[in-house]
Amino acid sequence: MINIPKGTKDMLPKDSFKWRKVRNVVDELSRKYNLKEIATPGFESTELFVRTDGESSDIVNKEMYTFLDKGGRSITLKPEGTAGVVRSFIENGLGNDVLPLKLFYITPCYRYEKPQAGRLREHHQFGCEIFGANSLASDVETILIALDFYKGLGIEPTIHINFLGCDECKAKYKELLKEYTTPKLDDMCEDCHKRYDTNILRMLDCKSTECKSILAGAPKVTECLCEECSTKFENLKKSFDSFNIKYVVDSKLVRGLDYYTDFVFEFIDEDKTLGQNALGAGGRYDNLVSSLGGKPTPTIGFGIGIERLLLYIESKGIELKDDRQIDVYVASLTNDVQYVFKFVKALRDAGFATESDLMNRSFKAQFKYADKLNAKFVVTIGDDEIKEGKLSIKNMQTGEQVKMTQEEIMEFLSKNV
Ligand code: HAM
């Protein structure tokens, strides 16, 4: 037998309603917040991710599925959603239309990671990217979209927030961090030695216990914010307070991708139920469009891993209900199959979720199956019923059974389903 590749998951039929629920919540959000859907290819030129996510990021360094295609081009399976959307924004001149442009996507992402609960090599993200606005309102709205999404699925994660500041604040902070870590570098891990030269901020993300304890005493990025950045961060916090949004200021939060500019955030499962505690993340990335050759366009967005979220929901004992049910099961035992086919089609044409026998089962087995399907009504068609012109219809909840013509059944169902 050939098994599924390591770190990937089938979406099994028993779980498909959960994905449908996610899509429905996204669909409703897109209506309420005027988000337009975008889909970009599953693979892009490798260079796009190197230039977007950053050469010092774990994604580019260790996790990309990269290969040469038959034409010798270096291709990479999409490790995250933002880069492709920004490429498309520039390539298709989407910034020439009226801004802001508020986009969303649900996309598979591929990262060669060490698989564990909630961490896969193929996962799917619901992502949202807002182009053209750099305002308190756009920051707040981005967070509200994500929180509304979580709420639609019955959860309320805490937001961890940080503010990396403008280029000057960041440069000042990097200098300070360098001063702090230089005398301690010998005790730090090999990766941090590289980070020291390539992107020192990433040290704050290090998982090694020794580095973590060294960095616990490091200066905070928020200590280096200029007046303008400081005011921006304070106003953001005030807005969250006014909405009663639960947040924690996490001065070590720098995010694993290079493109973030000032406001960054993660949606956190405080209980660490899955070990992986980020249920979603994002931030502002005001320089990315211009750094890829587009007109300067401020942008903010987030990505939420769907598999991790569903696992989290399950582990919390939150039940997502399958809201689809079979309205009518047509149980039949007759040689007049055309009569049955036509009636089943008429029911479906009238909009009723209808199932019928495809297996030539006995009446008893068909009723058992209808029960398993949780059908609301069962209509029985045998030769006697066809002759009489009246079919028997049973309410599966009350057990009540009556005989009616086809027209009466249609009318009855339209009132009772
Ligand atoms: P990210 O933090 O790399 O950000 O991923 C976003 C979310 O995707 C994570 O918080 C997690 O829920 C999920 N995720 C990431 N990796 C895995 C994995 N291996 N297995 C399962 N779930 C995973 C981004 O990707 C950015 N593009 C987010 C963004 C959008 N920032 C601005 N716009």
Coordinates of N, CA, C and O in Angstrom, one line a residue, residues 60-201:
V60 N 12.7 30.3 4.2 CA 13.6 30.3 3.1 C 14.8 29.4 3.3 O 15.2 28.7 2.4
N61 N 15.3 29.5 4.5 CA 16.6 28.7 4.8 C 16.4 27.2 4.9 O 17.2 26.5 4.4
K62 N 15.2 26.8 5.5 CA 15.1 25.4 5.8 C 13.9 24.7 5.2 O 13.8 23.5 5.2
E63 N 12.9 25.5 4.9 CA 11.6 24.8 4.8 C 10.9 24.8 3.4 O 9.9 24.2 3.2
M64 N 11.6 25.4 2.4 CA 10.9 25.5 1.1 C 11.0 24.2 0.3 O 12.0 23.5 0.3
Y65 N 9.9 23.9 -0.4 CA 9.9 22.8 -1.4 C 10.3 23.4 -2.7 O 9.5 24.0 -3.4
T66 N 11.6 23.3 -3.0 CA 12.2 24.0 -4.2 C 12.7 23.0 -5.2 O 13.3 22.0 -4.8
F67 N 12.4 23.2 -6.5 CA 12.9 22.2 -7.5 C 13.1 23.0 -8.8 O 12.6 24.1 -9.0
L68 N 13.9 22.4 -9.7 CA 14.0 22.9 -11.0 C 13.0 22.3 -11.9 O 12.8 21.1 -11.9
D69 N 12.2 23.1 -12.6 CA 11.2 22.4 -13.5 C 11.9 22.0 -14.8 O 13.2 22.2 -14.9
K70 N 11.2 21.4 -15.7 CA 11.8 20.8 -16.9 C 12.5 21.8 -17.8 O 13.3 21.5 -18.6
G71 N 12.1 23.1 -17.6 CA 12.7 24.2 -18.3 C 13.9 24.8 -17.6 O 14.4 25.9 -18.0
G72 N 14.3 24.2 -16.4 CA 15.5 24.7 -15.7 C 15.2 25.9 -14.8 O 16.1 26.5 -14.3
R73 N 13.9 26.2 -14.6 CA 13.5 27.4 -13.7 C 13.4 26.9 -12.3 O 12.9 25.8 -12.0
S74 N 13.9 27.7 -11.4 CA 13.8 27.4 -9.9 C 12.4 27.7 -9.5 O 12.0 28.9 -9.5
I75 N 11.7 26.7 -9.0 CA 10.3 26.9 -8.7 C 10.1 26.5 -7.2 O 10.8 25.6 -6.7
T76 N 9.2 27.2 -6.5 CA 9.0 26.8 -5.1 C 7.5 26.7 -4.8 O 6.7 27.6 -5.2
L77 N 7.1 25.6 -4.1 CA 5.7 25.5 -3.7 C 5.4 26.6 -2.7 O 6.2 26.8 -1.7
K78 N 4.3 27.2 -2.8 CA 4.0 28.4 -1.9 C 4.1 28.0 -0.4 O 3.3 27.2 0.1
P79 N 5.0 28.6 0.3 CA 5.1 28.3 1.8 C 4.1 29.2 2.6 O 3.9 28.9 3.8
E80 N 3.6 30.3 2.0 CA 2.7 31.2 2.7 C 2.0 32.0 1.6 O 2.4 32.0 0.5
G81 N 0.9 32.7 2.0 CA 0.0 33.3 1.0 C 0.4 34.7 0.6 O 0.0 35.1 -0.5
T82 N 1.1 35.4 1.5 CA 1.2 36.9 1.2 C 2.0 37.2 -0.1 O 1.7 38.1 -0.9
A83 N 3.2 36.5 -0.2 CA 4.1 36.8 -1.3 C 3.4 36.8 -2.7 O 3.5 37.7 -3.5
G84 N 2.6 35.7 -3.0 CA 1.9 35.5 -4.2 C 0.9 36.6 -4.5 O 0.7 37.2 -5.6
V85 N 0.2 37.0 -3.4 CA -0.8 38.1 -3.5 C -0.2 39.4 -3.8 O -0.7 40.1 -4.7
V86 N 1.0 39.7 -3.2 CA 1.7 40.9 -3.5 C 2.2 40.9 -4.9 O 2.1 41.9 -5.7
R87 N 2.7 39.8 -5.4 CA 3.2 39.7 -6.7 C 2.1 40.0 -7.7 O 2.2 40.7 -8.7
S88 N 0.9 39.4 -7.4 CA -0.3 39.5 -8.3 C -0.8 41.0 -8.3 O -1.2 41.5 -9.3
F89 N -0.7 41.6 -7.1 CA -1.2 43.0 -6.9 C -0.4 43.9 -7.9 O -0.9 44.8 -8.6
I90 N 1.0 43.7 -7.9 CA 1.8 44.5 -8.7 C 1.7 44.1 -10.2 O 1.4 45.0 -11.0
E91 N 1.7 42.9 -10.5 CA 1.7 42.4 -11.9 C 0.4 42.8 -12.6 O 0.4 43.1 -13.8
N92 N -0.7 42.8 -11.9 CA -2.0 43.0 -12.5 C -2.5 44.5 -12.3 O -3.6 44.8 -12.6
G93 N -1.6 45.3 -11.8 CA -1.9 46.7 -11.6 C -3.1 46.9 -10.7 O -3.9 47.9 -10.9
L94 N -3.3 46.1 -9.7 CA -4.5 46.2 -8.9 C -4.5 47.5 -8.1 O -5.6 47.9 -7.7
G95 N -3.4 48.1 -7.9 CA -3.3 49.3 -7.1 C -3.8 50.5 -8.0 O -3.9 51.6 -7.4
N96 N -4.0 50.3 -9.3 CA -4.5 51.4 -10.1 C -6.0 51.6 -9.9 O -6.6 52.7 -10.3
D97 N -6.7 50.6 -9.3 CA -8.1 50.8 -9.0 C -8.3 51.6 -7.7 O -7.3 51.9 -7.0
V98 N -9.5 51.8 -7.3 CA -9.7 52.6 -6.1 C -9.2 51.8 -4.9 O -9.5 50.6 -4.8
L99 N -8.5 52.4 -4.0 CA -8.0 51.8 -2.8 C -8.8 52.2 -1.6 O -9.4 53.3 -1.7
P100 N -8.9 51.5 -0.6 CA -8.2 50.2 -0.3 C -8.7 49.0 -1.1 O -9.9 49.0 -1.4
L101 N -7.8 48.1 -1.3 CA -8.3 46.8 -1.9 C -8.1 45.8 -0.7 O -7.1 45.6 -0.2
K102 N -9.3 45.2 -0.4 CA -9.3 44.2 0.7 C -9.5 42.8 0.2 O -10.6 42.5 -0.3
L103 N -8.5 42.0 0.3 CA -8.5 40.7 -0.3 C -8.5 39.6 0.7 O -8.0 39.8 1.8
F104 N -9.0 38.4 0.3 CA -8.9 37.2 1.2 C -8.6 36.0 0.3 O -8.8 36.1 -0.9
Y105 N -8.1 35.0 0.9 CA -7.8 33.7 0.2 C -7.8 32.6 1.1 O -7.6 32.7 2.4
I106 N -8.1 31.4 0.6 CA -7.9 30.2 1.3 C -7.0 29.4 0.4 O -7.3 29.1 -0.7
T107 N -5.8 29.1 0.9 CA -4.8 28.4 0.1 C -4.0 27.4 0.8 O -3.7 27.5 2.0
P108 N -3.5 26.3 0.1 CA -2.6 25.4 0.7 C -1.2 26.0 0.7 O -0.9 26.8 -0.1
C109 N -0.5 25.7 1.8 CA 0.9 26.2 1.9 C 1.8 25.0 2.2 O 1.4 24.0 2.9
Y110 N 3.0 25.1 1.8 CA 4.0 23.9 1.9 C 5.2 24.3 2.6 O 5.9 25.3 2.2
R111 N 5.5 23.7 3.7 CA 6.7 24.0 4.5 C 7.3 22.6 4.9 O 6.6 21.8 5.5
Y112 N 8.6 22.5 4.7 CA 9.3 21.2 5.1 C 9.7 21.4 6.6 O 10.8 21.7 6.9
E113 N 8.7 21.1 7.4 CA 8.9 21.3 8.9 C 8.9 19.9 9.5 O 8.4 18.9 8.9
K114 N 9.3 19.8 10.8 CA 9.2 18.6 11.5 C 7.7 18.4 11.9 O 7.3 19.2 12.8
P115 N 7.0 17.4 11.4 CA 5.6 17.4 11.7 C 5.3 17.0 13.1 O 6.0 16.2 13.7
Q116 N 4.3 17.6 13.7 CA 3.7 17.3 15.0 C 2.3 17.8 15.0 O 1.8 18.4 14.0
A117 N 1.6 17.6 16.2 CA 0.2 18.0 16.2 C 0.1 19.5 15.9 O 0.8 20.3 16.4
G118 N -0.7 19.8 14.8 CA -0.9 21.2 14.4 C 0.2 21.8 13.6 O 0.2 22.9 13.3
R119 N 1.3 21.0 13.3 CA 2.3 21.5 12.4 C 2.5 20.5 11.3 O 2.9 19.3 11.5
L120 N 2.1 20.9 10.1 CA 2.1 20.0 8.9 C 3.1 20.5 7.8 O 3.5 21.6 7.8
R121 N 3.3 19.6 6.9 CA 4.1 20.0 5.7 C 3.2 20.6 4.6 O 3.7 21.4 3.8
E122 N 2.0 20.2 4.6 CA 1.0 20.9 3.8 C -0.1 21.4 4.8 O -0.7 20.5 5.4
H123 N -0.3 22.7 4.9 CA -1.4 23.2 5.6 C -2.2 24.2 4.8 O -1.7 24.6 3.7
H124 N -3.4 24.6 5.2 CA -4.1 25.6 4.5 C -4.3 26.8 5.4 O -4.5 26.7 6.6
Q125 N -4.2 28.0 4.7 CA -4.4 29.2 5.4 C -5.6 30.0 4.9 O -5.8 30.1 3.7
F126 N -6.4 30.6 5.8 CA -7.3 31.6 5.5 C -6.5 32.9 5.7 O -6.0 33.1 6.8
G127 N -6.3 33.7 4.7 CA -5.5 34.9 4.8 C -6.3 36.1 4.3 O -7.2 36.0 3.5
C128 N -5.9 37.2 4.8 CA -6.5 38.5 4.4 C -5.4 39.5 4.3 O -4.5 39.6 5.1
E129 N -5.5 40.3 3.2 CA -4.5 41.4 3.0 C -5.2 42.7 2.6 O -6.0 42.6 1.6
I130 N -4.9 43.7 3.3 CA -5.6 45.0 3.0 C -4.5 46.0 2.4 O -3.5 46.3 3.1
F131 N -4.7 46.3 1.1 CA -3.7 47.2 0.4 C -4.2 48.6 0.4 O -5.4 48.9 0.2
G132 N -3.2 49.5 0.6 CA -3.5 51.0 0.3 C -3.8 51.8 1.6 O -3.8 53.0 1.4
A133 N -4.0 51.2 2.7 CA -4.3 52.0 3.9 C -3.3 51.9 5.0 O -2.8 50.8 5.3
N134 N -2.8 53.0 5.5 CA -2.0 53.0 6.7 C -2.7 53.9 7.7 O -2.4 55.1 7.8
S135 N -3.6 53.3 8.4 CA -4.4 54.1 9.4 C -4.7 53.3 10.6 O -4.7 52.0 10.5
L136 N -5.1 53.9 11.7 CA -5.5 53.2 12.9 C -6.7 52.3 12.5 O -6.8 51.2 12.9
A137 N -7.6 52.9 11.7 CA -8.8 52.2 11.3 C -8.5 50.9 10.6 O -9.1 49.8 10.9
S138 N -7.5 50.9 9.7 CA -7.2 49.7 9.0 C -6.5 48.6 9.9 O -6.7 47.4 9.7
D139 N -5.7 49.1 10.8 CA -5.1 48.2 11.8 C -6.2 47.5 12.6 O -6.2 46.3 12.8
V140 N -7.1 48.3 13.1 CA -8.1 47.8 14.0 C -9.1 46.9 13.2 O -9.4 45.8 13.6
E141 N -9.4 47.3 12.0 CA -10.3 46.5 11.2 C -9.7 45.1 10.9 O -10.4 44.1 10.9
T142 N -8.4 45.1 10.6 CA -7.8 43.8 10.3 C -7.9 42.8 11.5 O -8.3 41.6 11.3
I143 N -7.7 43.3 12.7 CA -7.9 42.5 13.9 C -9.3 42.1 14.1 O -9.6 40.9 14.4
L144 N -10.2 43.0 13.8 CA -11.7 42.7 14.0 C -12.1 41.6 13.0 O -12.9 40.7 13.3
I145 N -11.6 41.6 11.8 CA -11.9 40.6 10.8 C -11.5 39.2 11.3 O -12.3 38.2 11.4
A146 N -10.2 39.1 11.8 CA -9.7 37.9 12.3 C -10.5 37.4 13.5 O -10.9 36.2 13.6
L147 N -10.8 38.3 14.4 CA -11.6 37.9 15.6 C -13.0 37.5 15.3 O -13.5 36.6 15.9
D148 N -13.6 38.1 14.3 CA -14.9 37.8 13.8 C -14.9 36.3 13.3 O -15.8 35.6 13.4
F149 N -13.8 36.0 12.6 CA -13.6 34.7 12.0 C -13.6 33.7 13.1 O -14.3 32.7 13.1
Y150 N -12.7 33.9 14.1 CA -12.6 33.0 15.2 C -14.0 32.8 16.0 O -14.4 31.7 16.3
K151 N -14.6 34.0 16.1 CA -15.9 34.0 16.8 C -16.9 33.1 16.1 O -17.7 32.3 16.7
G152 N -16.9 33.2 14.8 CA -17.8 32.3 14.0 C -17.6 30.9 14.2 O -18.5 30.0 13.9
L153 N -16.4 30.5 14.7 CA -16.1 29.1 14.9 C -16.1 28.8 16.4 O -15.6 27.7 16.8
G154 N -16.5 29.7 17.2 CA -16.8 29.5 18.6 C -15.5 29.7 19.5 O -15.5 29.2 20.6
I155 N -14.5 30.4 19.0 CA -13.4 30.6 19.9 C -13.0 32.1 20.0 O -13.3 32.9 19.2
E156 N -12.2 32.4 21.1 CA -11.8 33.7 21.3 C -10.3 33.8 21.8 O -10.1 33.8 23.0
P157 N -9.4 33.7 20.8 CA -8.0 33.7 21.3 C -7.5 35.0 21.8 O -8.2 36.0 21.5
T158 N -6.4 35.0 22.5 CA -5.8 36.3 23.0 C -4.9 36.8 21.9 O -4.2 36.0 21.2
I159 N -4.8 38.1 21.7 CA -3.8 38.6 20.7 C -2.6 39.0 21.4 O -2.7 39.8 22.4
H160 N -1.5 38.6 20.9 CA -0.2 39.1 21.4 C 0.3 40.1 20.4 O 0.2 39.9 19.1
I161 N 0.6 41.3 20.9 CA 1.0 42.4 19.9 C 2.3 43.0 20.2 O 2.8 42.9 21.4
N162 N 3.0 43.5 19.2 CA 4.2 44.2 19.4 C 4.3 45.3 18.3 O 3.6 45.2 17.3
F163 N 5.2 46.2 18.5 CA 5.3 47.3 17.5 C 6.8 47.4 17.2 O 7.6 47.7 18.1
L164 N 7.2 47.1 16.0 CA 8.6 47.1 15.6 C 9.1 48.5 15.2 O 10.3 48.7 15.2
G165 N 8.2 49.4 15.0 CA 8.6 50.8 14.7 C 9.0 51.0 13.2 O 9.0 50.1 12.4
C166 N 9.3 52.3 13.0 CA 9.7 52.6 11.6 C 11.2 52.2 11.4 O 11.8 51.7 12.3
D167 N 11.7 52.5 10.2 CA 13.1 52.1 9.9 C 14.1 52.6 10.9 O 15.0 51.9 11.3
E168 N 13.9 53.9 11.3 CA 14.8 54.4 12.3 C 14.7 53.7 13.6 O 15.7 53.4 14.3
C169 N 13.5 53.5 14.1 CA 13.3 52.8 15.4 C 14.0 51.4 15.3 O 14.7 51.0 16.3
K170 N 13.7 50.7 14.2 CA 14.3 49.4 14.1 C 15.8 49.4 14.1 O 16.4 48.6 14.7
A171 N 16.4 50.4 13.3 CA 17.8 50.4 13.3 C 18.4 50.7 14.6 O 19.4 50.1 15.1
K172 N 17.7 51.6 15.4 CA 18.2 51.9 16.7 C 18.1 50.7 17.6 O 19.1 50.4 18.4
Y173 N 17.1 49.9 17.5 CA 16.9 48.8 18.3 C 17.9 47.7 18.0 O 18.5 47.0 18.9
K174 N 18.1 47.5 16.7 CA 19.1 46.5 16.3 C 20.5 46.8 16.9 O 21.2 45.9 17.3
E175 N 20.8 48.1 16.9 CA 22.1 48.5 17.4 C 22.2 48.1 18.9 O 23.2 47.5 19.4
L176 N 21.1 48.4 19.6 CA 21.0 48.1 21.1 C 21.1 46.6 21.4 O 21.8 46.2 22.3
L177 N 20.4 45.9 20.5 CA 20.4 44.4 20.7 C 21.8 43.8 20.4 O 22.3 42.9 21.1
K178 N 22.5 44.4 19.5 CA 23.9 44.0 19.2 C 24.8 44.3 20.4 O 25.5 43.4 20.8
E179 N 24.6 45.5 20.9 CA 25.4 45.8 22.1 C 25.2 44.8 23.2 O 26.1 44.4 23.9
Y180 N 23.9 44.4 23.4 CA 23.5 43.6 24.5 C 24.0 42.1 24.3 O 24.5 41.5 25.2
T181 N 24.0 41.6 23.0 CA 24.3 40.2 22.7 C 25.8 40.0 22.5 O 26.3 38.9 22.7
T182 N 26.5 41.0 22.0 CA 27.9 40.8 21.7 C 28.7 40.1 22.8 O 29.3 39.1 22.5
P183 N 28.7 40.5 24.0 CA 29.5 39.8 25.0 C 28.9 38.5 25.4 O 29.6 37.7 26.1
K184 N 27.7 38.1 25.0 CA 27.1 36.9 25.3 C 27.1 35.9 24.2 O 26.6 34.7 24.4
L185 N 27.6 36.3 23.0 CA 27.4 35.5 21.8 C 28.0 34.1 21.9 O 27.4 33.1 21.4
D186 N 29.1 34.0 22.7 CA 29.8 32.6 22.8 C 28.8 31.6 23.4 O 29.0 30.4 23.1
D187 N 27.9 32.1 24.2 CA 27.0 31.1 24.9 C 25.7 30.9 24.1 O 24.8 30.2 24.5
M188 N 25.6 31.5 22.9 CA 24.4 31.4 22.1 C 24.5 30.3 21.0 O 25.6 29.9 20.7
C189 N 23.4 29.8 20.5 CA 23.4 28.7 19.5 C 24.0 29.2 18.2 O 24.1 30.4 17.9
E190 N 24.2 28.1 17.4 CA 24.8 28.4 16.1 C 23.9 29.3 15.2 O 24.4 30.2 14.5
D191 N 22.6 29.0 15.2 CA 21.7 29.8 14.4 C 21.7 31.2 14.8 O 21.7 32.1 14.0
C192 N 21.8 31.5 16.2 CA 21.9 32.9 16.6 C 23.2 33.6 16.2 O 23.1 34.8 15.9
H193 N 24.2 32.8 16.0 CA 25.5 33.4 15.5 C 25.2 34.0 14.1 O 25.6 35.1 13.7
K194 N 24.5 33.1 13.3 CA 24.1 33.6 11.9 C 23.2 34.8 12.0 O 23.3 35.8 11.2
R195 N 22.2 34.7 12.9 CA 21.2 35.7 13.0 C 21.8 37.1 13.4 O 21.4 38.1 12.9
Y196 N 22.9 37.0 14.2 CA 23.6 38.2 14.6 C 24.1 39.0 13.4 O 24.1 40.2 13.4
D197 N 24.5 38.2 12.4 CA 25.0 38.9 11.2 C 24.0 39.2 10.2 O 24.0 40.3 9.5
T198 N 23.0 38.3 10.0 CA 22.0 38.5 8.9 C 20.8 39.3 9.4 O 20.4 40.3 8.7
N199 N 20.1 38.9 10.5 CA 19.0 39.7 11.0 C 18.8 39.5 12.5 O 18.2 38.5 12.9
I200 N 19.4 40.3 13.2 CA 19.6 40.1 14.6 C 18.2 40.1 15.4 O 18.1 39.4 16.4
L201 N 17.2 40.7 14.8 CA 15.9 40.7 15.4 C 15.4 39.3 15.6 O 14.7 38.9 16.5

